[in-house]
């Protein structure tokens, strides 16, 4: 596999860790937010792990929270946010380090149809604006219209994607 021009074959564990930290963002099925941190701090911790300055990290976090429509919720903790808002923090957190690839695992599984569609629209809009390749795993076929390409897995086997319009 090649990510952003880097072949992953033969990379050491440390090199793979660096690749994941700098080039891959992950949106988990459940947001897994830290209960003691505010929405802004959830994002800032990603930059701190990467060794970036707290001031730049805060500015970037606030910019991303604004992009996902949560600028006014930056100081709220997870229990003060709705499920859809927590998932938007999760998306912003995954984009914090400007990944080349975004891996998205069932982001709508805990949301109603309307909020789920909004989350898919948000992911699509943000990743197109940032030229980020996105791999979306979903069982909800209604989200396939947002995809440029579709690949299906049946019984552990990958089916070749059919071109989408």
JSON list of C-alpha atoms in Angstrom, two decimals:
[
{"chain": "A", "resi": 1, "resn": "UNK", "atom": "CA", "xyz": [0.00, 0.00, 0.00]},
{"chain": "A", "resi": 2, "resn": "UNK", "atom": "CA", "xyz": [1.16, 3.51, -0.79]},
{"chain": "A", "resi": 3, "resn": "UNK", "atom": "CA", "xyz": [0.02, 6.54, 1.20]},
{"chain": "A", "resi": 4, "resn": "UNK", "atom": "CA", "xyz": [0.86, 10.00, -0.07]},
{"chain": "A", "resi": 5, "resn": "UNK", "atom": "CA", "xyz": [3.72, 8.58, -2.15]},
{"chain": "A", "resi": 6, "resn": "UNK", "atom": "CA", "xyz": [5.15, 6.52, 0.71]},
{"chain": "A", "resi": 7, "resn": "UNK", "atom": "CA", "xyz": [5.16, 2.75, 0.38]},
{"chain": "A", "resi": 8, "resn": "UNK", "atom": "CA", "xyz": [4.16, 1.17, 3.68]},
{"chain": "A", "resi": 9, "resn": "UNK", "atom": "CA", "xyz": [5.85, -2.11, 2.80]},
{"chain": "A", "resi": 10, "resn": "UNK", "atom": "CA", "xyz": [8.95, -2.58, 4.89]},
{"chain": "A", "resi": 11, "resn": "UNK", "atom": "CA", "xyz": [8.44, 0.41, 7.18]},
{"chain": "A", "resi": 12, "resn": "UNK", "atom": "CA", "xyz": [9.55, -0.05, 10.77]},
{"chain": "A", "resi": 13, "resn": "UNK", "atom": "CA", "xyz": [7.07, 0.23, 13.64]},
{"chain": "A", "resi": 14, "resn": "UNK", "atom": "CA", "xyz": [8.33, 3.72, 14.37]},
{"chain": "A", "resi": 15, "resn": "UNK", "atom": "CA", "xyz": [8.00, 4.78, 10.74]},
{"chain": "A", "resi": 16, "resn": "UNK", "atom": "CA", "xyz": [4.46, 3.39, 10.62]},
{"chain": "A", "resi": 17, "resn": "UNK", "atom": "CA", "xyz": [3.62, 5.32, 13.79]},
{"chain": "A", "resi": 18, "resn": "UNK", "atom": "CA", "xyz": [4.93, 8.52, 12.20]},
{"chain": "A", "resi": 19, "resn": "UNK", "atom": "CA", "xyz": [2.95, 7.82, 9.02]},
{"chain": "A", "resi": 20, "resn": "UNK", "atom": "CA", "xyz": [-0.25, 7.33, 11.02]},
{"chain": "A", "resi": 21, "resn": "UNK", "atom": "CA", "xyz": [0.38, 10.42, 13.12]},
{"chain": "A", "resi": 22, "resn": "UNK", "atom": "CA", "xyz": [1.04, 12.72, 10.18]},
{"chain": "A", "resi": 23, "resn": "UNK", "atom": "CA", "xyz": [-0.87, 11.29, 7.24]},
{"chain": "A", "resi": 24, "resn": "UNK", "atom": "CA", "xyz": [-3.88, 9.35, 8.53]},
{"chain": "A", "resi": 25, "resn": "UNK", "atom": "CA", "xyz": [-6.89, 10.64, 10.44]},
{"chain": "A", "resi": 26, "resn": "UNK", "atom": "CA", "xyz": [-9.38, 8.23, 11.96]},
{"chain": "A", "resi": 27, "resn": "UNK", "atom": "CA", "xyz": [-13.05, 8.88, 12.66]},
{"chain": "A", "resi": 28, "resn": "UNK", "atom": "CA", "xyz": [-14.16, 6.12, 14.97]},
{"chain": "A", "resi": 29, "resn": "UNK", "atom": "CA", "xyz": [-17.67, 4.68, 15.06]},
{"chain": "A", "resi": 30, "resn": "UNK", "atom": "CA", "xyz": [-18.04, 5.97, 18.61]},
{"chain": "A", "resi": 31, "resn": "UNK", "atom": "CA", "xyz": [-16.38, 9.34, 19.26]},
{"chain": "A", "resi": 32, "resn": "UNK", "atom": "CA", "xyz": [-14.45, 8.10, 22.33]},
{"chain": "A", "resi": 33, "resn": "UNK", "atom": "CA", "xyz": [-13.99, 11.61, 23.66]},
{"chain": "A", "resi": 34, "resn": "UNK", "atom": "CA", "xyz": [-12.18, 12.10, 26.94]},
{"chain": "A", "resi": 35, "resn": "UNK", "atom": "CA", "xyz": [-14.83, 13.16, 29.49]},
{"chain": "A", "resi": 36, "resn": "UNK", "atom": "CA", "xyz": [-12.59, 15.66, 31.32]},
{"chain": "A", "resi": 37, "resn": "UNK", "atom": "CA", "xyz": [-11.58, 17.60, 28.19]},
{"chain": "A", "resi": 38, "resn": "UNK", "atom": "CA", "xyz": [-13.53, 20.32, 26.40]},
{"chain": "A", "resi": 39, "resn": "UNK", "atom": "CA", "xyz": [-14.25, 20.05, 22.67]},
{"chain": "A", "resi": 40, "resn": "UNK", "atom": "CA", "xyz": [-11.26, 22.29, 21.89]},
{"chain": "A", "resi": 41, "resn": "UNK", "atom": "CA", "xyz": [-8.98, 20.31, 24.19]},
{"chain": "A", "resi": 42, "resn": "UNK", "atom": "CA", "xyz": [-10.01, 17.05, 22.46]},
{"chain": "A", "resi": 43, "resn": "UNK", "atom": "CA", "xyz": [-8.42, 18.44, 19.29]},
{"chain": "A", "resi": 44, "resn": "UNK", "atom": "CA", "xyz": [-5.48, 20.14, 20.96]},
{"chain": "A", "resi": 45, "resn": "UNK", "atom": "CA", "xyz": [-4.29, 16.88, 22.49]},
{"chain": "A", "resi": 46, "resn": "UNK", "atom": "CA", "xyz": [-3.67, 15.56, 18.96]},
{"chain": "A", "resi": 47, "resn": "UNK", "atom": "CA", "xyz": [-1.30, 18.43, 18.22]},
{"chain": "A", "resi": 48, "resn": "UNK", "atom": "CA", "xyz": [0.39, 18.10, 21.61]},
{"chain": "A", "resi": 49, "resn": "UNK", "atom": "CA", "xyz": [1.11, 14.43, 20.87]},
{"chain": "A", "resi": 50, "resn": "UNK", "atom": "CA", "xyz": [2.69, 15.66, 17.64]},
{"chain": "A", "resi": 51, "resn": "UNK", "atom": "CA", "xyz": [4.87, 18.13, 19.57]},
{"chain": "A", "resi": 52, "resn": "UNK", "atom": "CA", "xyz": [3.27, 21.32, 18.25]},
{"chain": "A", "resi": 53, "resn": "UNK", "atom": "CA", "xyz": [3.03, 24.48, 20.30]},
{"chain": "A", "resi": 54, "resn": "UNK", "atom": "CA", "xyz": [-0.11, 24.91, 22.44]},
{"chain": "A", "resi": 55, "resn": "UNK", "atom": "CA", "xyz": [-0.90, 28.33, 20.92]},
{"chain": "A", "resi": 56, "resn": "UNK", "atom": "CA", "xyz": [-0.88, 27.08, 17.32]},
{"chain": "A", "resi": 57, "resn": "UNK", "atom": "CA", "xyz": [-2.80, 23.98, 18.38]},
{"chain": "A", "resi": 58, "resn": "UNK", "atom": "CA", "xyz": [-5.52, 26.08, 19.99]},
{"chain": "A", "resi": 59, "resn": "UNK", "atom": "CA", "xyz": [-5.93, 28.23, 16.91]},
{"chain": "A", "resi": 60, "resn": "UNK", "atom": "CA", "xyz": [-6.15, 25.19, 14.66]},
{"chain": "A", "resi": 61, "resn": "UNK", "atom": "CA", "xyz": [-8.64, 23.51, 17.02]},
{"chain": "A", "resi": 62, "resn": "UNK", "atom": "CA", "xyz": [-10.91, 26.55, 17.04]},
{"chain": "A", "resi": 63, "resn": "UNK", "atom": "CA", "xyz": [-10.70, 26.80, 13.23]},
{"chain": "A", "resi": 64, "resn": "UNK", "atom": "CA", "xyz": [-11.76, 23.14, 12.84]},
{"chain": "A", "resi": 65, "resn": "UNK", "atom": "CA", "xyz": [-14.54, 23.42, 15.42]},
{"chain": "A", "resi": 66, "resn": "UNK", "atom": "CA", "xyz": [-15.83, 26.39, 13.44]},
{"chain": "A", "resi": 67, "resn": "UNK", "atom": "CA", "xyz": [-15.63, 24.31, 10.23]},
{"chain": "A", "resi": 68, "resn": "UNK", "atom": "CA", "xyz": [-17.84, 21.62, 11.80]},
{"chain": "A", "resi": 69, "resn": "UNK", "atom": "CA", "xyz": [-20.28, 24.19, 13.19]},
{"chain": "A", "resi": 70, "resn": "UNK", "atom": "CA", "xyz": [-19.22, 23.96, 16.83]},
{"chain": "A", "resi": 71, "resn": "UNK", "atom": "CA", "xyz": [-17.29, 27.19, 17.44]},
{"chain": "A", "resi": 72, "resn": "UNK", "atom": "CA", "xyz": [-19.86, 28.11, 20.10]},
{"chain": "A", "resi": 73, "resn": "UNK", "atom": "CA", "xyz": [-19.37, 24.73, 21.84]},
{"chain": "A", "resi": 74, "resn": "UNK", "atom": "CA", "xyz": [-15.55, 24.79, 22.08]},
{"chain": "A", "resi": 75, "resn": "UNK", "atom": "CA", "xyz": [-15.62, 24.97, 25.89]},
{"chain": "A", "resi": 76, "resn": "UNK", "atom": "CA", "xyz": [-18.21, 22.22, 26.40]},
{"chain": "A", "resi": 77, "resn": "UNK", "atom": "CA", "xyz": [-17.34, 18.76, 27.69]},
{"chain": "A", "resi": 78, "resn": "UNK", "atom": "CA", "xyz": [-18.69, 15.63, 25.97]},
{"chain": "A", "resi": 79, "resn": "UNK", "atom": "CA", "xyz": [-21.61, 15.19, 28.37]},
{"chain": "A", "resi": 80, "resn": "UNK", "atom": "CA", "xyz": [-22.78, 18.69, 27.41]},
{"chain": "A", "resi": 81, "resn": "UNK", "atom": "CA", "xyz": [-22.92, 17.81, 23.69]},
{"chain": "A", "resi": 82, "resn": "UNK", "atom": "CA", "xyz": [-25.49, 15.86, 21.67]},
{"chain": "A", "resi": 83, "resn": "UNK", "atom": "CA", "xyz": [-24.51, 12.66, 19.86]},
{"chain": "A", "resi": 84, "resn": "UNK", "atom": "CA", "xyz": [-24.22, 14.50, 16.55]},
{"chain": "A", "resi": 85, "resn": "UNK", "atom": "CA", "xyz": [-22.10, 17.22, 18.13]},
{"chain": "A", "resi": 86, "resn": "UNK", "atom": "CA", "xyz": [-19.77, 14.63, 19.69]},
{"chain": "A", "resi": 87, "resn": "UNK", "atom": "CA", "xyz": [-19.38, 12.98, 16.28]},
{"chain": "A", "resi": 88, "resn": "UNK", "atom": "CA", "xyz": [-18.51, 16.37, 14.74]},
{"chain": "A", "resi": 89, "resn": "UNK", "atom": "CA", "xyz": [-15.81, 16.84, 17.40]},
{"chain": "A", "resi": 90, "resn": "UNK", "atom": "CA", "xyz": [-14.57, 13.36, 16.46]},
{"chain": "A", "resi": 91, "resn": "UNK", "atom": "CA", "xyz": [-14.36, 14.43, 12.78]},
{"chain": "A", "resi": 92, "resn": "UNK", "atom": "CA", "xyz": [-12.56, 17.67, 13.63]},
{"chain": "A", "resi": 93, "resn": "UNK", "atom": "CA", "xyz": [-10.12, 15.75, 15.84]},
{"chain": "A", "resi": 94, "resn": "UNK", "atom": "CA", "xyz": [-9.33, 13.38, 12.96]},
{"chain": "A", "resi": 95, "resn": "UNK", "atom": "CA", "xyz": [-8.53, 16.37, 10.73]},
{"chain": "A", "resi": 96, "resn": "UNK", "atom": "CA", "xyz": [-6.37, 18.14, 13.33]},
{"chain": "A", "resi": 97, "resn": "UNK", "atom": "CA", "xyz": [-3.03, 17.03, 11.86]},
{"chain": "A", "resi": 98, "resn": "UNK", "atom": "CA", "xyz": [-4.03, 17.65, 8.20]},
{"chain": "A", "resi": 99, "resn": "UNK", "atom": "CA", "xyz": [-4.09, 14.00, 7.15]},
{"chain": "A", "resi": 100, "resn": "UNK", "atom": "CA", "xyz": [-3.74, 12.88, 3.57]},
{"chain": "A", "resi": 101, "resn": "UNK", "atom": "CA", "xyz": [-6.11, 9.97, 4.21]},
{"chain": "A", "resi": 102, "resn": "UNK", "atom": "CA", "xyz": [-9.18, 9.92, 6.45]},
{"chain": "A", "resi": 103, "resn": "UNK", "atom": "CA", "xyz": [-10.46, 6.53, 7.61]},
{"chain": "A", "resi": 104, "resn": "UNK", "atom": "CA", "xyz": [-14.10, 6.71, 8.67]},
{"chain": "A", "resi": 105, "resn": "UNK", "atom": "CA", "xyz": [-15.73, 3.78, 10.47]},
{"chain": "A", "resi": 106, "resn": "UNK", "atom": "CA", "xyz": [-19.55, 3.77, 10.55]},
{"chain": "A", "resi": 107, "resn": "UNK", "atom": "CA", "xyz": [-19.82, 7.43, 11.63]},
{"chain": "A", "resi": 108, "resn": "UNK", "atom": "CA", "xyz": [-23.62, 7.41, 11.53]},
{"chain": "A", "resi": 109, "resn": "UNK", "atom": "CA", "xyz": [-24.35, 4.20, 13.43]},
{"chain": "A", "resi": 110, "resn": "UNK", "atom": "CA", "xyz": [-25.51, 5.99, 16.59]},
{"chain": "A", "resi": 111, "resn": "UNK", "atom": "CA", "xyz": [-27.35, 8.81, 14.80]},
{"chain": "A", "resi": 112, "resn": "UNK", "atom": "CA", "xyz": [-30.82, 9.16, 13.35]},
{"chain": "A", "resi": 113, "resn": "UNK", "atom": "CA", "xyz": [-31.14, 9.38, 9.56]},
{"chain": "A", "resi": 114, "resn": "UNK", "atom": "CA", "xyz": [-31.22, 13.19, 9.40]},
{"chain": "A", "resi": 115, "resn": "UNK", "atom": "CA", "xyz": [-28.16, 13.66, 11.63]},
{"chain": "A", "resi": 116, "resn": "UNK", "atom": "CA", "xyz": [-26.39, 10.81, 9.85]},
{"chain": "A", "resi": 117, "resn": "UNK", "atom": "CA", "xyz": [-26.92, 12.44, 6.46]},
{"chain": "A", "resi": 118, "resn": "UNK", "atom": "CA", "xyz": [-25.61, 15.73, 7.89]},
{"chain": "A", "resi": 119, "resn": "UNK", "atom": "CA", "xyz": [-22.45, 13.99, 9.20]},
{"chain": "A", "resi": 120, "resn": "UNK", "atom": "CA", "xyz": [-21.79, 12.35, 5.81]},
{"chain": "A", "resi": 121, "resn": "UNK", "atom": "CA", "xyz": [-22.31, 15.70, 4.10]},
{"chain": "A", "resi": 122, "resn": "UNK", "atom": "CA", "xyz": [-19.90, 17.34, 6.52]},
{"chain": "A", "resi": 123, "resn": "UNK", "atom": "CA", "xyz": [-17.22, 14.69, 5.98]},
{"chain": "A", "resi": 124, "resn": "UNK", "atom": "CA", "xyz": [-17.63, 14.96, 2.21]},
{"chain": "A", "resi": 125, "resn": "UNK", "atom": "CA", "xyz": [-17.44, 18.76, 2.23]},
{"chain": "A", "resi": 126, "resn": "UNK", "atom": "CA", "xyz": [-14.44, 19.00, 4.55]},
{"chain": "A", "resi": 127, "resn": "UNK", "atom": "CA", "xyz": [-12.38, 16.30, 2.86]},
{"chain": "A", "resi": 128, "resn": "UNK", "atom": "CA", "xyz": [-13.02, 17.77, -0.60]},
{"chain": "A", "resi": 129, "resn": "UNK", "atom": "CA", "xyz": [-12.02, 21.23, 0.64]},
{"chain": "A", "resi": 130, "resn": "UNK", "atom": "CA", "xyz": [-8.83, 19.78, 2.11]},
{"chain": "A", "resi": 131, "resn": "UNK", "atom": "CA", "xyz": [-8.11, 17.35, -0.77]},
{"chain": "A", "resi": 132, "resn": "UNK", "atom": "CA", "xyz": [-8.11, 14.44, 1.68]},
{"chain": "A", "resi": 133, "resn": "UNK", "atom": "CA", "xyz": [-8.75, 10.93, 0.39]},
{"chain": "A", "resi": 134, "resn": "UNK", "atom": "CA", "xyz": [-11.53, 9.34, 2.44]},
{"chain": "A", "resi": 135, "resn": "UNK", "atom": "CA", "xyz": [-12.26, 5.69, 3.06]},
{"chain": "A", "resi": 136, "resn": "UNK", "atom": "CA", "xyz": [-15.76, 5.32, 4.50]},
{"chain": "A", "resi": 137, "resn": "UNK", "atom": "CA", "xyz": [-16.92, 2.02, 5.96]},
{"chain": "A", "resi": 138, "resn": "UNK", "atom": "CA", "xyz": [-20.70, 1.81, 6.21]},
{"chain": "A", "resi": 139, "resn": "UNK", "atom": "CA", "xyz": [-23.58, -0.63, 6.11]},
{"chain": "A", "resi": 140, "resn": "UNK", "atom": "CA", "xyz": [-25.97, 2.21, 5.25]},
{"chain": "A", "resi": 141, "resn": "UNK", "atom": "CA", "xyz": [-26.32, 2.17, 1.47]},
{"chain": "A", "resi": 142, "resn": "UNK", "atom": "CA", "xyz": [-28.01, 5.58, 1.45]},
{"chain": "A", "resi": 143, "resn": "UNK", "atom": "CA", "xyz": [-24.57, 7.15, 1.98]},
{"chain": "A", "resi": 144, "resn": "UNK", "atom": "CA", "xyz": [-23.11, 5.64, -1.20]},
{"chain": "A", "resi": 145, "resn": "UNK", "atom": "CA", "xyz": [-24.28, 8.56, -3.32]},
{"chain": "A", "resi": 146, "resn": "UNK", "atom": "CA", "xyz": [-21.59, 10.71, -1.69]},
{"chain": "A", "resi": 147, "resn": "UNK", "atom": "CA", "xyz": [-18.82, 8.36, -2.89]},
{"chain": "A", "resi": 148, "resn": "UNK", "atom": "CA", "xyz": [-16.62, 8.78, -5.93]},
{"chain": "A", "resi": 149, "resn": "UNK", "atom": "CA", "xyz": [-15.87, 5.03, -5.90]},
{"chain": "A", "resi": 150, "resn": "UNK", "atom": "CA", "xyz": [-17.45, 2.10, -4.13]},
{"chain": "A", "resi": 151, "resn": "UNK", "atom": "CA", "xyz": [-15.91, -1.22, -3.14]},
{"chain": "A", "resi": 152, "resn": "UNK", "atom": "CA", "xyz": [-17.93, -3.94, -1.46]},
{"chain": "A", "resi": 153, "resn": "UNK", "atom": "CA", "xyz": [-16.74, -6.68, 0.84]},
{"chain": "A", "resi": 154, "resn": "UNK", "atom": "CA", "xyz": [-18.81, -9.88, 0.87]},
{"chain": "A", "resi": 155, "resn": "UNK", "atom": "CA", "xyz": [-17.84, -12.83, 3.05]},
{"chain": "A", "resi": 156, "resn": "UNK", "atom": "CA", "xyz": [-14.37, -11.37, 3.51]},
{"chain": "A", "resi": 157, "resn": "UNK", "atom": "CA", "xyz": [-13.75, -10.88, -0.22]},
{"chain": "A", "resi": 158, "resn": "UNK", "atom": "CA", "xyz": [-13.31, -7.55, -1.93]},
{"chain": "A", "resi": 159, "resn": "UNK", "atom": "CA", "xyz": [-15.48, -7.01, -4.98]},
{"chain": "A", "resi": 160, "resn": "UNK", "atom": "CA", "xyz": [-14.10, -4.71, -7.62]},
{"chain": "A", "resi": 161, "resn": "UNK", "atom": "CA", "xyz": [-15.76, -1.32, -7.42]},
{"chain": "A", "resi": 162, "resn": "UNK", "atom": "CA", "xyz": [-18.29, -0.36, -10.01]},
{"chain": "A", "resi": 163, "resn": "UNK", "atom": "CA", "xyz": [-17.85, 3.16, -11.38]},
{"chain": "A", "resi": 164, "resn": "UNK", "atom": "CA", "xyz": [-20.23, 5.72, -9.94]},
{"chain": "A", "resi": 165, "resn": "UNK", "atom": "CA", "xyz": [-21.72, 8.37, -12.22]}
]
